[in-house]
């Protein structure tokens, strides 16, 4: 890319092509893996440009940004909330996000349940898992997952559909593979618990630098920002 300027159109096309190739290499049917374009910090105009190229799933990590962009953009956009969600912000996004990827505590899930009942919606959520045990990252460890899942899945108005993780940044994207593989094994194990009310199917993992490895290891949702929209 030396010398030329970044455009969203180029970023999107390159990402889409790499995404498609990774799906084919992994033997995943098109449409089986979902590409979420992470538009955080970028204006509605940027979303509109990617939308014009055919993108329909977008990810935001701040309640305020989502509530600002959602009303001015096409109604068939599917918004995914991917960032740390403060409990007092749940009410702003509960009826705007198609899926909340980042449920990192039972307390947050209880507020999601409360707001879902108030707004009469069903909240689709993923449970955030932190297998690295990094203090700076939110989420359930492997040990606490089952109990958390049982508690969250029992809440009315909350539909648990799988697990999400934010990997560590590795210079070499292959470095993320071991974590992705452990996530897949954990998803399969969690599904085997057959927790009442939970429907453990999806894995949300992989970002700009490692989404191909995530697809190879079984991701159902990849969350790609920088590669599509440029640096933040
Ligand atoms: C920002 C963000 C992404 C996208 O990261 P990029 O490296 O820009 O692709 C994915 N997931 C989460 C939770 C994020 O906050």
Tab-separated table of C-alpha atoms and ligand atoms in Angstrom:
chain	number	residue	atom	x	y	z
A	1	UNK	CA	0.000	0.000	0.000
A	2	UNK	CA	3.063	2.243	0.068
A	3	UNK	CA	2.305	5.648	-1.351
A	4	UNK	CA	-1.425	5.372	-1.947
A	5	UNK	CA	-4.062	6.711	0.375
A	6	UNK	CA	-6.492	4.439	2.185
A	7	UNK	CA	-10.103	4.451	1.073
A	8	UNK	CA	-12.994	2.623	2.696
A	9	UNK	CA	-13.916	1.161	-0.664
A	10	UNK	CA	-10.465	-0.390	-1.063
A	11	UNK	CA	-10.348	-1.473	2.582
A	12	UNK	CA	-13.755	-3.075	2.336
A	13	UNK	CA	-13.078	-4.844	-0.953
A	14	UNK	CA	-9.769	-6.222	0.287
A	15	UNK	CA	-11.350	-7.366	3.543
A	16	UNK	CA	-14.298	-8.961	1.801
A	17	UNK	CA	-11.992	-10.873	-0.507
A	18	UNK	CA	-9.778	-12.099	2.330
A	19	UNK	CA	-12.923	-12.995	4.287
A	20	UNK	CA	-14.331	-14.976	1.375
A	21	UNK	CA	-11.061	-16.816	0.796
A	22	UNK	CA	-10.788	-17.702	4.489
A	23	UNK	CA	-14.356	-19.086	4.455
A	24	UNK	CA	-13.625	-21.214	1.403
A	25	UNK	CA	-10.314	-22.459	2.852
A	26	UNK	CA	-12.105	-23.411	6.077
A	27	UNK	CA	-14.882	-25.185	4.196
A	28	UNK	CA	-17.438	-22.758	5.592
A	29	UNK	CA	-20.355	-21.876	3.372
A	30	UNK	CA	-20.833	-18.236	2.487
A	31	UNK	CA	-23.336	-16.721	4.844
A	32	UNK	CA	-22.321	-19.167	7.557
A	33	UNK	CA	-19.678	-16.797	8.896
A	34	UNK	CA	-20.712	-13.174	9.415
A	35	UNK	CA	-18.503	-10.153	8.864
A	36	UNK	CA	-19.206	-7.301	11.272
A	37	UNK	CA	-17.764	-3.979	10.100
A	38	UNK	CA	-16.672	-2.200	13.286
A	39	UNK	CA	-17.470	1.454	12.648
A	40	UNK	CA	-16.644	2.828	16.100
A	41	UNK	CA	-15.142	6.332	16.009
A	42	UNK	CA	-16.057	6.682	12.312
A	43	UNK	CA	-18.913	8.962	11.222
A	44	UNK	CA	-22.229	7.857	9.748
A	45	UNK	CA	-20.835	8.775	6.320
A	46	UNK	CA	-18.253	6.001	6.616
A	47	UNK	CA	-20.974	3.507	7.492
A	48	UNK	CA	-22.974	4.682	4.492
A	49	UNK	CA	-20.008	4.075	2.203
A	50	UNK	CA	-19.584	0.480	3.373
A	51	UNK	CA	-23.362	0.031	3.235
A	52	UNK	CA	-23.277	1.150	-0.406
A	53	UNK	CA	-20.823	-1.673	-1.095
A	54	UNK	CA	-23.241	-4.199	0.354
A	55	UNK	CA	-22.261	-4.388	4.040
A	56	UNK	CA	-25.208	-4.755	6.442
A	57	UNK	CA	-23.735	-5.746	9.825
A	58	UNK	CA	-21.970	-3.018	11.776
A	59	UNK	CA	-20.384	-3.034	15.221
A	60	UNK	CA	-20.192	-0.256	17.792
A	61	UNK	CA	-18.632	-0.229	21.245
A	62	UNK	CA	-20.187	2.897	22.745
A	63	UNK	CA	-23.839	3.366	23.528
A	64	UNK	CA	-23.772	7.029	22.566
A	65	UNK	CA	-22.243	6.399	19.152
A	66	UNK	CA	-24.776	3.713	18.403
A	67	UNK	CA	-27.706	5.897	19.420
A	68	UNK	CA	-26.378	8.757	17.284
A	69	UNK	CA	-25.720	6.725	14.138
A	70	UNK	CA	-28.637	4.316	14.172
A	71	UNK	CA	-31.455	6.860	13.467
A	72	UNK	CA	-29.675	8.531	10.531
A	73	UNK	CA	-28.722	5.327	8.725
A	74	UNK	CA	-30.722	2.742	6.731
A	75	UNK	CA	-33.125	0.671	8.791
A	76	UNK	CA	-31.932	-2.661	7.427
A	77	UNK	CA	-28.550	-2.284	9.113
A	78	UNK	CA	-28.027	-4.891	11.811
A	79	UNK	CA	-26.177	-3.274	14.720
A	80	UNK	CA	-23.952	-5.325	16.990
A	81	UNK	CA	-22.859	-3.982	20.350
A	82	UNK	CA	-19.321	-5.231	20.928
A	83	UNK	CA	-17.794	-3.101	23.671
A	84	UNK	CA	-17.828	-2.948	27.410
A	85	UNK	CA	-21.359	-1.959	28.341
A	86	UNK	CA	-22.050	0.032	31.470
A	87	UNK	CA	-25.236	-0.987	33.215
A	88	UNK	CA	-26.683	2.535	33.101
A	89	UNK	CA	-26.286	2.568	29.301
A	90	UNK	CA	-28.225	-0.614	28.609
A	91	UNK	CA	-31.502	1.281	28.276
A	92	UNK	CA	-30.165	3.289	25.327
A	93	UNK	CA	-29.172	0.349	23.170
A	94	UNK	CA	-31.489	-2.475	24.183
A	95	UNK	CA	-33.899	-1.969	21.283
A	96	UNK	CA	-31.211	-0.896	18.796
A	97	UNK	CA	-28.640	-3.678	18.972
A	98	UNK	CA	-29.485	-6.949	17.223
A	99	UNK	CA	-26.934	-8.658	19.418
A	100	UNK	CA	-24.890	-7.709	22.472
A	101	UNK	CA	-21.556	-9.532	22.212
A	102	UNK	CA	-20.023	-8.385	25.454
A	103	UNK	CA	-22.002	-9.660	28.437
A	104	UNK	CA	-19.215	-9.883	30.995
A	105	UNK	CA	-21.150	-10.246	34.253
A	106	UNK	CA	-24.424	-11.535	35.639
A	107	UNK	CA	-25.137	-8.025	36.955
A	108	UNK	CA	-25.010	-6.622	33.426
A	109	UNK	CA	-27.213	-9.461	32.195
A	110	UNK	CA	-29.785	-8.702	34.908
A	111	UNK	CA	-30.016	-5.105	33.714
A	112	UNK	CA	-30.309	-6.290	30.099
A	113	UNK	CA	-33.159	-8.539	31.221
A	114	UNK	CA	-34.873	-5.698	33.063
A	115	UNK	CA	-34.651	-3.339	30.106
A	116	UNK	CA	-35.654	-6.026	27.607
A	117	UNK	CA	-38.830	-6.634	29.608
A	118	UNK	CA	-39.552	-2.906	29.837
A	119	UNK	CA	-39.115	-2.434	26.081
A	120	UNK	CA	-40.743	-5.752	25.298
A	121	UNK	CA	-37.859	-7.061	23.228
A	122	UNK	CA	-35.833	-10.248	23.372
A	123	UNK	CA	-32.124	-9.512	23.824
A	124	UNK	CA	-29.760	-11.774	21.906
A	125	UNK	CA	-26.478	-11.940	23.773
A	126	UNK	CA	-23.080	-13.589	23.748
A	127	UNK	CA	-21.129	-14.227	26.917
A	128	UNK	CA	-17.693	-12.649	26.941
A	129	UNK	CA	-14.922	-15.029	27.890
A	130	UNK	CA	-11.405	-14.090	28.922
A	131	UNK	CA	-9.232	-17.194	28.745
A	132	UNK	CA	-5.958	-15.282	29.011
A	133	UNK	CA	-6.909	-14.235	32.517
A	134	UNK	CA	-5.767	-10.722	31.694
A	135	UNK	CA	-6.837	-8.320	34.414
A	136	UNK	CA	-7.481	-5.532	31.936
A	137	UNK	CA	-9.991	-7.574	30.021
A	138	UNK	CA	-13.530	-8.247	31.069
A	139	UNK	CA	-15.291	-11.556	30.864
A	140	UNK	CA	-15.755	-14.930	32.457
A	141	UNK	CA	-12.863	-17.311	32.979
A	142	UNK	CA	-13.327	-20.944	31.970
A	143	UNK	CA	-14.040	-21.878	35.632
A	144	UNK	CA	-16.787	-19.336	36.213
A	145	UNK	CA	-18.486	-19.803	32.881
A	146	UNK	CA	-20.926	-22.556	33.710
A	147	UNK	CA	-22.370	-20.866	36.762
A	148	UNK	CA	-22.550	-17.518	34.969
A	149	UNK	CA	-24.229	-19.109	32.010
A	150	UNK	CA	-26.827	-20.849	34.178
A	151	UNK	CA	-27.630	-17.608	35.943
A	152	UNK	CA	-27.813	-15.512	32.764
A	153	UNK	CA	-29.739	-18.034	30.680
A	154	UNK	CA	-32.440	-18.182	33.363
A	155	UNK	CA	-33.186	-14.451	33.010
A	156	UNK	CA	-36.373	-13.545	31.157
A	157	UNK	CA	-35.939	-11.603	27.931
A	158	UNK	CA	-32.324	-12.726	27.501
A	159	UNK	CA	-31.403	-15.219	24.813
A	160	UNK	CA	-27.850	-16.545	25.142
A	161	UNK	CA	-26.552	-17.574	21.735
A	162	UNK	CA	-22.873	-18.213	22.285
A	163	UNK	CA	-19.496	-16.906	23.368
A	164	UNK	CA	-17.285	-13.971	22.465
A	165	UNK	CA	-13.657	-13.208	23.140
A	166	UNK	CA	-11.161	-10.433	22.492
A	167	UNK	CA	-7.818	-12.035	21.779
A	168	UNK	CA	-4.441	-10.676	22.690
A	169	UNK	CA	-2.689	-8.827	19.931
A	170	UNK	CA	-0.026	-10.999	18.337
A	171	UNK	CA	2.431	-9.639	15.809
A	172	UNK	CA	1.967	-12.906	13.957
A	173	UNK	CA	-1.753	-13.648	13.511
A	174	UNK	CA	-0.975	-17.341	13.848
A	175	UNK	CA	-0.272	-16.529	17.496
A	176	UNK	CA	-4.017	-16.090	18.019
A	177	UNK	CA	-4.841	-19.570	16.810
A	178	UNK	CA	-4.277	-21.409	20.076
A	179	UNK	CA	-6.746	-19.096	21.850
A	180	UNK	CA	-9.315	-19.459	19.066
A	181	UNK	CA	-9.006	-23.230	19.253
A	182	UNK	CA	-9.546	-23.171	23.023
A	183	UNK	CA	-12.591	-20.957	22.510
A	184	UNK	CA	-14.071	-23.407	20.079
A	185	UNK	CA	-13.520	-26.310	22.485
A	186	UNK	CA	-15.093	-24.250	25.284
A	187	UNK	CA	-18.093	-23.395	23.087
A	188	UNK	CA	-18.593	-27.091	22.311
A	189	UNK	CA	-18.293	-27.948	25.990
A	190	UNK	CA	-20.710	-25.187	27.000
A	191	UNK	CA	-23.194	-26.425	24.389
A	192	UNK	CA	-22.905	-29.938	25.825
A	193	UNK	CA	-23.996	-28.664	29.271
A	194	UNK	CA	-27.401	-28.052	27.714
A	195	UNK	CA	-28.104	-25.210	30.135
A	196	UNK	CA	-31.866	-24.534	30.181
A	197	UNK	CA	-32.672	-21.336	28.296
A	198	UNK	CA	-29.255	-21.134	26.611
A	199	UNK	CA	-28.710	-21.905	22.971
A	200	UNK	CA	-24.924	-22.044	22.620
A	201	UNK	CA	-24.138	-21.889	18.928
A	202	UNK	CA	-21.998	-18.947	17.955
A	203	UNK	CA	-18.428	-17.839	18.459
A	204	UNK	CA	-17.564	-14.164	18.014
A	205	UNK	CA	-13.783	-13.840	17.641
A	206	UNK	CA	-11.165	-12.392	15.319
A	207	UNK	CA	-10.381	-8.777	14.431
A	208	UNK	CA	-8.512	-7.013	11.616
A	209	UNK	CA	-5.173	-8.696	12.184
A	210	UNK	CA	-6.359	-12.233	12.835
A	211	UNK	CA	-9.861	-12.772	11.434
A	212	UNK	CA	-8.644	-15.308	8.874
A	213	UNK	CA	-7.175	-17.469	11.646
A	214	UNK	CA	-10.422	-17.073	13.600
A	215	UNK	CA	-12.473	-18.278	10.628
A	216	UNK	CA	-10.128	-21.248	10.210
A	217	UNK	CA	-10.732	-22.120	13.881
A	218	UNK	CA	-14.494	-21.853	13.732
A	219	UNK	CA	-15.572	-18.230	14.226
A	220	UNK	CA	-19.184	-17.434	13.320
A	221	UNK	CA	-18.795	-13.662	13.713
A	222	UNK	CA	-15.598	-11.741	13.022
A	223	UNK	CA	-15.357	-8.077	14.053
A	224	UNK	CA	-13.250	-6.056	11.663
A	225	UNK	CA	-12.643	-2.324	12.014
A	226	UNK	CA	-9.238	-1.020	10.964
A	227	UNK	CA	-8.911	-3.191	7.855
A	228	UNK	CA	-12.180	-1.756	6.512
A	229	UNK	CA	-12.252	1.825	7.779
A	230	UNK	CA	-8.560	2.575	8.306
A	231	UNK	CA	-6.682	3.521	11.469
A	232	UNK	CA	-8.493	5.173	14.363
B	1	LIG	C1	-12.454	-2.193	18.011
B	1	LIG	C2	-12.896	-3.584	18.215
B	1	LIG	C3	-12.780	-4.531	17.176
B	1	LIG	C4	-12.163	-4.212	15.827
B	1	LIG	O1	-10.769	-4.070	15.952
B	1	LIG	P1	-9.845	-3.824	14.669
B	1	LIG	O2	-8.498	-4.233	15.122
B	1	LIG	O3	-9.931	-2.372	14.340
B	1	LIG	O4	-10.357	-4.683	13.578
B	1	LIG	C5	-13.252	-5.800	17.420
B	1	LIG	N1	-13.800	-6.145	18.614
B	1	LIG	C6	-13.918	-5.271	19.627
B	1	LIG	C7	-14.546	-5.706	20.894
B	1	LIG	C8	-13.474	-3.966	19.451
B	1	LIG	O5	-13.595	-3.104	20.480
